[in-house]
Short mmCIF file of C-alpha atoms in Angstrom, two decimals:
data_model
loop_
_atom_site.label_atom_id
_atom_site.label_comp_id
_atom_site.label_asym_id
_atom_site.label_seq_id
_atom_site.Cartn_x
_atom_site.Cartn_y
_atom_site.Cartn_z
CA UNK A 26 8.51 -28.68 25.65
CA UNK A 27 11.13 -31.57 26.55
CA UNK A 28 13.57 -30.69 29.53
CA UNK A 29 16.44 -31.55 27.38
CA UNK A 30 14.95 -28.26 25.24
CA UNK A 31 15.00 -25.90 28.27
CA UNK A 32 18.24 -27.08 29.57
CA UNK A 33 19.58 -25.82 26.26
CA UNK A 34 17.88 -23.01 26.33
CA UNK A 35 19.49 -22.19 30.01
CA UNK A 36 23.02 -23.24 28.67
CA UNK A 37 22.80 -20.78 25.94
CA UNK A 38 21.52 -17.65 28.08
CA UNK A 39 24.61 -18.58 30.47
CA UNK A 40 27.13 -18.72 27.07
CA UNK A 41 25.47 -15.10 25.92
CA UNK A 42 25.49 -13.60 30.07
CA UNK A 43 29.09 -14.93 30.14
CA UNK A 44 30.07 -13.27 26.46
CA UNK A 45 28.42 -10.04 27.84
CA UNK A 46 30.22 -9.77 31.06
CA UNK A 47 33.45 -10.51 29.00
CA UNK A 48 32.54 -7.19 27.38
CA UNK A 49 32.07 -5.47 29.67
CA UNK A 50 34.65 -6.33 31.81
CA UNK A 51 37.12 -5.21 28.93
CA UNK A 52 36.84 -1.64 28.66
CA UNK A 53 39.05 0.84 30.18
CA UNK A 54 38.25 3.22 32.91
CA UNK A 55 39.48 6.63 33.41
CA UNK A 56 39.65 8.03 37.17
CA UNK A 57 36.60 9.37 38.84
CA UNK A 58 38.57 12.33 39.49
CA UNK A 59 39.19 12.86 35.79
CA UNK A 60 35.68 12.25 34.79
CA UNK A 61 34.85 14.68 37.66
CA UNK A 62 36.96 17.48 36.60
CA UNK A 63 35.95 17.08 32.90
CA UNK A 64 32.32 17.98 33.88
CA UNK A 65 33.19 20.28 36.02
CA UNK A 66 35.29 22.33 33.26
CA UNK A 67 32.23 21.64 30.69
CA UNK A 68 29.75 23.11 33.11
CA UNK A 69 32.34 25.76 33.78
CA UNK A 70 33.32 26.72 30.14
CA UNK A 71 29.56 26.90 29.10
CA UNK A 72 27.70 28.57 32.05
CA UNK A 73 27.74 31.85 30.48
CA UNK A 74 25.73 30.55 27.56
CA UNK A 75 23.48 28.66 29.77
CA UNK A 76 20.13 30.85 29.60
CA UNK A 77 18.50 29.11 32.47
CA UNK A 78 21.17 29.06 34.84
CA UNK A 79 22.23 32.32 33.52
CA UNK A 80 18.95 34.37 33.37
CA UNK A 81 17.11 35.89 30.59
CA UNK A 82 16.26 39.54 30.39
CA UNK A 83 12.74 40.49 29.76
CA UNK A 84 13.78 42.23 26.56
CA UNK A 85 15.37 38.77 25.14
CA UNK A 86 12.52 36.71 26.11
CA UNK A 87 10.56 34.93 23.79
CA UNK A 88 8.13 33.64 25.75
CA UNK A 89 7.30 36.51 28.01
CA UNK A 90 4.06 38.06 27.28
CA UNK A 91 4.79 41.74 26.80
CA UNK A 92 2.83 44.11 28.42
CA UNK A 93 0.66 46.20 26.92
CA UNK A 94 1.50 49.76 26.27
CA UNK A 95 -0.97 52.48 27.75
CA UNK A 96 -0.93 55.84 26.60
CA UNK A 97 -1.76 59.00 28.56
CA UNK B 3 32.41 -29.71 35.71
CA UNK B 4 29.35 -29.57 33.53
CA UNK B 5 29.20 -26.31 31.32
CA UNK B 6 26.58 -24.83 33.12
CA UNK B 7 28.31 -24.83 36.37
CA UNK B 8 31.88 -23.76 34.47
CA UNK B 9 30.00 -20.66 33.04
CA UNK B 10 28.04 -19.93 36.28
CA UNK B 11 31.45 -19.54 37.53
CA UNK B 12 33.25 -17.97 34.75
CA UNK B 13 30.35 -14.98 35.37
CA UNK B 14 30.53 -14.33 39.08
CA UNK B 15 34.46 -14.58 38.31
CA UNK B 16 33.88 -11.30 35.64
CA UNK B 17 31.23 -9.86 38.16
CA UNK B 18 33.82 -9.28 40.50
CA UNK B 19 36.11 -8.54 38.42
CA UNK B 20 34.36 -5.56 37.33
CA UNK B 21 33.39 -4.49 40.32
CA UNK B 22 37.26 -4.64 41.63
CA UNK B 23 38.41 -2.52 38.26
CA UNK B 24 35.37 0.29 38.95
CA UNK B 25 36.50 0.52 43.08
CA UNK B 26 39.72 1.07 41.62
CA UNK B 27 39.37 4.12 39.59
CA UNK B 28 36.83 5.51 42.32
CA UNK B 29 39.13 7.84 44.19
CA UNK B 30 36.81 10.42 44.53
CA UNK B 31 33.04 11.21 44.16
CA UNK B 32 31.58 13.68 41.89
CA UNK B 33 30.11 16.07 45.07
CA UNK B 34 33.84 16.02 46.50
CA UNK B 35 35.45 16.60 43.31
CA UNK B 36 32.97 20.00 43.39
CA UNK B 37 33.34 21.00 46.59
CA UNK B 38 35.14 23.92 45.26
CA UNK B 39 32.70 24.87 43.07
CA UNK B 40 30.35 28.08 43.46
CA UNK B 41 26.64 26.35 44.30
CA UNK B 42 24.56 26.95 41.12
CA UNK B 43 22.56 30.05 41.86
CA UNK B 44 18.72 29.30 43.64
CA UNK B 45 16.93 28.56 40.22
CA UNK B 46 13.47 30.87 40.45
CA UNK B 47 11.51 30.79 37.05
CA UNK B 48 8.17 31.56 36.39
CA UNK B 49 5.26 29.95 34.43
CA UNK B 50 5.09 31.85 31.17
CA UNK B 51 2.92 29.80 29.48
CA UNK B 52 0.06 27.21 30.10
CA UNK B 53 -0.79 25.47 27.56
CA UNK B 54 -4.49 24.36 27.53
CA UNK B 55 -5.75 22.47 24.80
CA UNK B 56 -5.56 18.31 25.85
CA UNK B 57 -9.00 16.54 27.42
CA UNK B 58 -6.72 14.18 28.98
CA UNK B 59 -3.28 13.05 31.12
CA UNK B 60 -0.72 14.16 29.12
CA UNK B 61 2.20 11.26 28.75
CA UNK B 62 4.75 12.88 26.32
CA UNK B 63 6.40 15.86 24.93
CA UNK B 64 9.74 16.93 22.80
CA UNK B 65 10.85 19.75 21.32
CA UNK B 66 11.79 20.50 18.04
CA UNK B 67 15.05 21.55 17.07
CA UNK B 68 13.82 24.82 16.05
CA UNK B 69 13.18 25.59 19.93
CA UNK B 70 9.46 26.74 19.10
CA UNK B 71 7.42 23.94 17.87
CA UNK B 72 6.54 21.29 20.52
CA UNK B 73 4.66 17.99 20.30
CA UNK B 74 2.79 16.56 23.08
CA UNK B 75 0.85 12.90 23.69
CA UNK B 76 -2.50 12.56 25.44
CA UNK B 77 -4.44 9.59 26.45
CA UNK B 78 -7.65 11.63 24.86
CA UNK B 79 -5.62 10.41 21.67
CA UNK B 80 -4.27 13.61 20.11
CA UNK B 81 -0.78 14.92 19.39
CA UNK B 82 -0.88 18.27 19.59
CA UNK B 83 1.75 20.33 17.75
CA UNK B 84 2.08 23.99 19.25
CA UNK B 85 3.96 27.49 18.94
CA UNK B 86 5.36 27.96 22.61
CA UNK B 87 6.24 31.42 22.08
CA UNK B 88 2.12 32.23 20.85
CA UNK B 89 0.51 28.77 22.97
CA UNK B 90 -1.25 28.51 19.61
CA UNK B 91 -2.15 24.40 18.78
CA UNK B 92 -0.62 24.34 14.99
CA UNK B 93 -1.43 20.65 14.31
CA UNK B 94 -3.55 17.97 15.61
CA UNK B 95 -3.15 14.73 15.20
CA UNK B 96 -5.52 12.18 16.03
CA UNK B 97 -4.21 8.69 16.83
CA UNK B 98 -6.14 5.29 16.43
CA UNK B 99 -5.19 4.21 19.51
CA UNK B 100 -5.22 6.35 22.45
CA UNK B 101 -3.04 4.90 24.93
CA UNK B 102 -0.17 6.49 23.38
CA UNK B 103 3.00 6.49 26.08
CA UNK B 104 5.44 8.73 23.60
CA UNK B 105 5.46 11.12 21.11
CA UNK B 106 8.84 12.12 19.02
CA UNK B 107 9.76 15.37 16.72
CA UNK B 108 12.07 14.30 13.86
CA UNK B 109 15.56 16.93 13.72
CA UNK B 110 14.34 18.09 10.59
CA UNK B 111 10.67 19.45 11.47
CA UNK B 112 9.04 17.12 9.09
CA UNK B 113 8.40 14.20 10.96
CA UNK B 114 6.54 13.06 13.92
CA UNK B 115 5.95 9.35 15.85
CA UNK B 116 3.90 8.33 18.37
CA UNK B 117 3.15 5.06 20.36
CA UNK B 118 1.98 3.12 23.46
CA UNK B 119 -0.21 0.07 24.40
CA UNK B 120 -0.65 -0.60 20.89
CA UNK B 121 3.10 -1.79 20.80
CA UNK B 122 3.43 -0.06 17.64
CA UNK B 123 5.15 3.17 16.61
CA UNK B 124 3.46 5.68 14.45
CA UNK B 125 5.37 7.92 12.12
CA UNK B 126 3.20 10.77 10.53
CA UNK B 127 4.68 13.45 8.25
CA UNK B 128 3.48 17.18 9.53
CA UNK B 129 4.56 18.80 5.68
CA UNK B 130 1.96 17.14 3.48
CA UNK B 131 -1.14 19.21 2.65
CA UNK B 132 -2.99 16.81 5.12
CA UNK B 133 -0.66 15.79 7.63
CA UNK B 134 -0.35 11.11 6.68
CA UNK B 135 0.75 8.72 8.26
CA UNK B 136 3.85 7.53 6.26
CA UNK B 137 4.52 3.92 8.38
CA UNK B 138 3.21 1.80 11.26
CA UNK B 139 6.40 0.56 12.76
CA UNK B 140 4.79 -3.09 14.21
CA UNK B 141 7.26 -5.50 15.34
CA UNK B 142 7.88 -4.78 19.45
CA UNK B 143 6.01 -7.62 21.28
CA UNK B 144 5.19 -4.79 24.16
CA UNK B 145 4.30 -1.30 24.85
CA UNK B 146 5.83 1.17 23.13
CA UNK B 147 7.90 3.38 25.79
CA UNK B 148 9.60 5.95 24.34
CA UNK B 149 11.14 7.08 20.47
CA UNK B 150 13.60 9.34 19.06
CA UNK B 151 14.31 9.79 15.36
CA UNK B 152 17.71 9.95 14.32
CA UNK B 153 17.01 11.44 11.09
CA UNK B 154 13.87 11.36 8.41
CA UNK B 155 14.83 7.68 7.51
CA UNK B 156 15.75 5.96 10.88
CA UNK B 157 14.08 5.94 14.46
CA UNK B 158 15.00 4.11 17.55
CA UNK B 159 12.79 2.70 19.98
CA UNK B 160 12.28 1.56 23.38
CA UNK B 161 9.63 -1.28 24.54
CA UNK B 162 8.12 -2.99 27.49
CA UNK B 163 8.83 -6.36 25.35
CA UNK B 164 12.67 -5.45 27.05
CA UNK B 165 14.08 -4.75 23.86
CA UNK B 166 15.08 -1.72 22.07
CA UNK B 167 15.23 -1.45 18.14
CA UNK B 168 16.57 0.87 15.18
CA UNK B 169 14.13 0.84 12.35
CA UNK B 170 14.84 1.99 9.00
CA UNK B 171 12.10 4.45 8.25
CA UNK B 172 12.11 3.43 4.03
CA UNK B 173 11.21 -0.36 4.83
CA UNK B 174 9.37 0.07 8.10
CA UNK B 175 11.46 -2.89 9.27
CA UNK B 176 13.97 -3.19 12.30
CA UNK B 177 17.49 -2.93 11.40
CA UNK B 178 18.90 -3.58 14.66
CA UNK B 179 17.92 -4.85 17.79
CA UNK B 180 18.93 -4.11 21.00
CA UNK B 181 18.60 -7.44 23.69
CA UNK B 182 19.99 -7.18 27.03
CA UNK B 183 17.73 -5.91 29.33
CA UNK B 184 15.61 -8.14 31.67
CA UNK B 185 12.74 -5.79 32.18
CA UNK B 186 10.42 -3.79 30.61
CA UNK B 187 12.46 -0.87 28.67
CA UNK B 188 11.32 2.82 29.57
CA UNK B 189 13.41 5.46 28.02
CA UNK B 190 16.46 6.21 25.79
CA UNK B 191 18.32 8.55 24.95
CA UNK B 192 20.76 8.91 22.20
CA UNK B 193 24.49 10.70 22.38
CA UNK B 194 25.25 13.97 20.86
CA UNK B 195 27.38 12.21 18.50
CA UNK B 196 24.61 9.66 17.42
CA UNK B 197 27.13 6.99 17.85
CA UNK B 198 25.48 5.11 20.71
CA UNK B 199 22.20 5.58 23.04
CA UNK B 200 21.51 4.76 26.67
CA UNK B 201 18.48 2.67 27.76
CA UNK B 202 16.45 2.76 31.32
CA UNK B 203 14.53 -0.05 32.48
CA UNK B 204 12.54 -2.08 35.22
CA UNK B 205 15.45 -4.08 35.95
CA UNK B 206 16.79 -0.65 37.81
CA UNK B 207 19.25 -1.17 35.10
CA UNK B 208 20.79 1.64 32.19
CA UNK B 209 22.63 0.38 29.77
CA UNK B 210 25.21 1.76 26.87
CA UNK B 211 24.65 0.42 23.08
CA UNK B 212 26.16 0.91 19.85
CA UNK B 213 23.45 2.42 17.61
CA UNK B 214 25.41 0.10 14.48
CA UNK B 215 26.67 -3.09 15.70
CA UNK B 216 23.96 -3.62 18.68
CA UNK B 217 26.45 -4.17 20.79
CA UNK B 218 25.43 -4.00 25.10
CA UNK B 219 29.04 -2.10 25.63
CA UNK B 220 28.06 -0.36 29.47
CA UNK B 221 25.79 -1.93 32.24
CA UNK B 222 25.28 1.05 35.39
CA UNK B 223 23.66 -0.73 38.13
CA UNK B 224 22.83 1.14 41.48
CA UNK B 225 18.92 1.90 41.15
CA UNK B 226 16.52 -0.23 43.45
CA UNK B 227 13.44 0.17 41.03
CA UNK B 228 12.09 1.25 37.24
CA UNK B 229 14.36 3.74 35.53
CA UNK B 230 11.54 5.61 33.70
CA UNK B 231 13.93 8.60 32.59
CA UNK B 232 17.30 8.95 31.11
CA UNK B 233 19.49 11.61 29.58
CA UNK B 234 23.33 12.01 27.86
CA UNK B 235 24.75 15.13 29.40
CA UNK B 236 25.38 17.66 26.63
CA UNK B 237 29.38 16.54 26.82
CA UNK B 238 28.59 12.93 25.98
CA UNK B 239 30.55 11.99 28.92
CA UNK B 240 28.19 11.10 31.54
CA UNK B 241 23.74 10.16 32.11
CA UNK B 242 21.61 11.13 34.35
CA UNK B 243 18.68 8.73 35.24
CA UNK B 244 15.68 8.85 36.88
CA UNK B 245 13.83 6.21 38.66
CA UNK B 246 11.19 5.05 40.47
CA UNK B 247 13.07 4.67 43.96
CA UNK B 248 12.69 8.33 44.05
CA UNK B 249 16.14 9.21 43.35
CA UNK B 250 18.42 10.38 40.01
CA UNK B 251 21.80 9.36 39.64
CA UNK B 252 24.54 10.44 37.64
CA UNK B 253 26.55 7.63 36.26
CA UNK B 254 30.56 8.57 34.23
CA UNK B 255 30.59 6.43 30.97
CA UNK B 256 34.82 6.42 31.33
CA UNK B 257 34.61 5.93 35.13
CA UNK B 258 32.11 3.37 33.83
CA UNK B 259 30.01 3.83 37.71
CA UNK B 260 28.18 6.03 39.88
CA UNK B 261 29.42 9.36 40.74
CA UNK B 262 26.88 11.08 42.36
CA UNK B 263 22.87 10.75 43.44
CA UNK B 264 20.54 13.16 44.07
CA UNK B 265 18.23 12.53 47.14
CA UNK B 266 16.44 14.03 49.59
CA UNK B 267 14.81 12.49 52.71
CA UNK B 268 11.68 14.67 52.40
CA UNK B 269 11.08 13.15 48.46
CA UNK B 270 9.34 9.83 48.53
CA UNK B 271 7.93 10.27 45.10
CA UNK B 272 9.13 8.36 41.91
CA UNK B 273 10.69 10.20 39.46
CA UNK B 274 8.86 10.04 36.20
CA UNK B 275 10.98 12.65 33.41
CA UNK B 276 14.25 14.51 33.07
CA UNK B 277 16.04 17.49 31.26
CA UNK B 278 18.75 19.37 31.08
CA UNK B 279 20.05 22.70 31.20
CA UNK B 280 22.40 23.41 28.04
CA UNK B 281 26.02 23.42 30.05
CA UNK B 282 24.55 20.51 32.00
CA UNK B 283 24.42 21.80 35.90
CA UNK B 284 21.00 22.02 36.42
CA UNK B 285 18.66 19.00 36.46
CA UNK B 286 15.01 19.11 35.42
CA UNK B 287 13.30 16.47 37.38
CA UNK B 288 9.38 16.03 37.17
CA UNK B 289 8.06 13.68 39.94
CA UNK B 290 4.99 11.88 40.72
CA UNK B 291 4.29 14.25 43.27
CA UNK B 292 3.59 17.01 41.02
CA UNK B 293 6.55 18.81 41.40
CA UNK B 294 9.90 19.57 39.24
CA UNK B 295 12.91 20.05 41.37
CA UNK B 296 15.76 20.86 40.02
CA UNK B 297 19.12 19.88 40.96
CA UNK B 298 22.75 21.35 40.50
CA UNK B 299 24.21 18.59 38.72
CA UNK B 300 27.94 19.07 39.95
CA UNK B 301 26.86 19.00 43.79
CA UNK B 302 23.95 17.09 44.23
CA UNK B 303 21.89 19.76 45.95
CA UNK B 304 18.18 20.57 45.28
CA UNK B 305 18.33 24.62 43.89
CA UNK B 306 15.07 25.01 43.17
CA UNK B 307 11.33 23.89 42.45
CA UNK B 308 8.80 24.10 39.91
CA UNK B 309 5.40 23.81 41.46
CA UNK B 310 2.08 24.92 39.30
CA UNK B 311 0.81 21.49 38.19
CA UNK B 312 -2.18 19.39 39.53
CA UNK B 313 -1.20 16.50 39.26
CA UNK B 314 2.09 14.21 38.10
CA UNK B 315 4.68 15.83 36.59
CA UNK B 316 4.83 13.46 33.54
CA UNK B 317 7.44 14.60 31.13
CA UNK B 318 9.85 17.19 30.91
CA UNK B 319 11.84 18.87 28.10
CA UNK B 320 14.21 21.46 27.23
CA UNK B 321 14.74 22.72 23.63
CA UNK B 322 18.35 22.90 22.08
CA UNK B 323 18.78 26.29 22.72
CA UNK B 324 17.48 25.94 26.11
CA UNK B 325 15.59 28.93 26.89
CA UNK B 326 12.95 27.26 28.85
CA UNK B 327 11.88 24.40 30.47
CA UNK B 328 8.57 22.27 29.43
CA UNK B 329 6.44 20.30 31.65
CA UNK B 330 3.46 18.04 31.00
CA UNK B 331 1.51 16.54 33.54
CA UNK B 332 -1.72 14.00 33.77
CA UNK B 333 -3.70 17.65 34.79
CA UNK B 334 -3.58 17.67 31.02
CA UNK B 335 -1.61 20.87 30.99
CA UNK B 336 1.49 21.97 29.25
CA UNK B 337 3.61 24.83 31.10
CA UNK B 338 6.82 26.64 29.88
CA UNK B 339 9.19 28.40 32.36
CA UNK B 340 12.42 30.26 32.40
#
């Protein structure tokens, strides 16, 4: 490989790094406060359908094993 | 100035840039913002299923969306498909390669995918009288790290050649792919909208893509090692990662940064998988130290642990409807708790 090759090589990884940072450096950005309190309200609104945080009855359980039955 | 030097300057210049614009929105953290929050109750569920059935460490498992059927990966070189609610095996799948690193369930039921060391991805169809393999996806240059179908006719991947792809599942070709990262890729995981995915990699990097134009839109820097697991929070708003410097962070794709990490002096294991609860406060997160703790997500505190395994806690998943929580571990067993 000649050295002029790699040197053209480097100067187009630098052209694509420099068009990525551009980018990236475009977008907007919303307060971490904002972002915070969006989760938090998400978390908030859907808690109650949340089985794991929530609990799950034995009754509603699919994976419980139920227990057998004896009769006396 | 030669060009090199101009655009060596022209990138520090957006560097800082960006990192001025992110300290600007960051008048808060996400553990401050909560402070008001009730702590997430202490999380105490019980193994109601082990799952017995693999000869080997188990690398892989998903759900499908039906929130009974599983699939799991072994390095004995079987996917196994099973009924969690029975811990009957439904399917098994032998592979021709058995270092398989990932194993996928297709939305509809229909499909499956594997893959590994054999850098190729695997897509068999489970509805056939025999279960086939419909297409050898062979194009990645690296390991195979992780897949996840977006439908019956497209799949994403993740490699250890640093790229991801989107293959269209007709041709067996890639239609897109993804080149940004400098290290070996280890998870994704795609939004709730299907719009974009996130990627975790050995660069201690996670980065945001659009699923259609390949665009690298997000870079979230902050980990000091691998990223080997990554999720979207069910809002779409916000990842979680996982990584091998023994920590998971939250990053805010609007805040476009950091907003909270969850660490503990005491854990100096890496972290290896990740999953959700459904309204996204509790963390699922298996580490190499055989344990799952689990995290609330809001306030960075540890609520609760799932201990029962052997050995590493290699992959963790919970199904749409999320009435449990999966683990897989290289003691070559599968448990289910709630």
């Amino acid at each position: 490989m000649s050295s002029k090759m790699v040197g053209s090589n480097n100067l187009a990884h630098a052209r694509r790094m420099v068009q990525q940072l551009r980018v990236e450096a475009s977008i907007e950005r919303i307060k971490v406060s904002k972002a915070s309190a969006d989760l938090m309200r998400y978390c908030g609104e859907n808690a109650k359908y949340d089985p794991l945080l929530m609990g799950i009855p034995a009754s509603e359980n699919p994976f419980k094993d139920k227990k057998p039955c004896t009769i006396l | 100035m030669g060009e090199m030097e101009q655009m060596k300057k022209e990138a520090e210049a957006l560097k800082t840039q960006i990192e001025a614009a992110r300290k600007a929105v960051h008048d808060t953290d996400m553990a401050s913002a909560a402070a008001g929050v009730a702590p997430a109750p202490q999380v105490q569920l019980k193994t109601r299923k082990t799952l017995k059935g693999h000869l080997a460490k188990i690398y892989a498992m998903h759900w499908s969306t039906d929130n009974r059927l599983m699939v799991s990966a072994s390095q004995d070189g079987k996917l196994l498909i099973w009924d969690s609610h029975s811990g009957n095996k439904v399917n098994a799948v032998p592979l021709k390669s058995s270092w398989v690193m990932t194993c996928a369930y297709a939305p509809s039921g229909n499909l499956v995918a594997s893959g590994g060391l054999d850098n190729m991805c695997t897509v068999y169809n489970l509805k056939t009288p025999v279960i086939k393999t419909v297409k050898e996806l062979d194009a990645h240059t690296g390991y195979l790290s992780c897949a996840r179908f977006l439908s019956d006719t497209e799949i994403l991947t993740a490699s250890g050649d640093t790229t991801c792809a989107l293959w269209d599942l007709e041709t067996g070709k890639q239609k897109t792919v993804f080149l940004n990262h400098v290290g070996d890729c280890m998870c994704l995981s795609l939004s709730p909208d299907m719009n974009s995915f996130v990627s975790g990699a050995c660069d201690s990097l996670a980065k945001l893509w659009d699923v259609r134009d390949g665009q690298c839109k997000q870079t979230f820097q902050g980990h000091t090692s691998d990223i080997n697991a990554i999720s979207f929070i069910p809002s779409g708003n916000a990842i979680i990662t996982g990584s091998d410097d023994c920590t998971c962070k939250m990053y805010d794709i609007r805040a476009d940064q950091e907003v909270i990490c969850y660490q503990d002096a005491a854990l100096n294991s890496g972290v290896t998988s990740l999953a959700l609860s459904t309204s996204g406060r509790l963390i699922f997160a298996g580490y190499d130290d055989f344990n799952c703790n689990i995290w609330d997500s809001l306030k960075g505190e540890k609520v609760g642990v799932l201990s029962g395994h052997d050995n590493r806690v290699s992959c963790t998943g919970v199904p749409e409807d999320g009435m449990c929580v999966c683990t897989g571990s290289w003691d070559s067993f599968l448990k289910i708790w709630n």
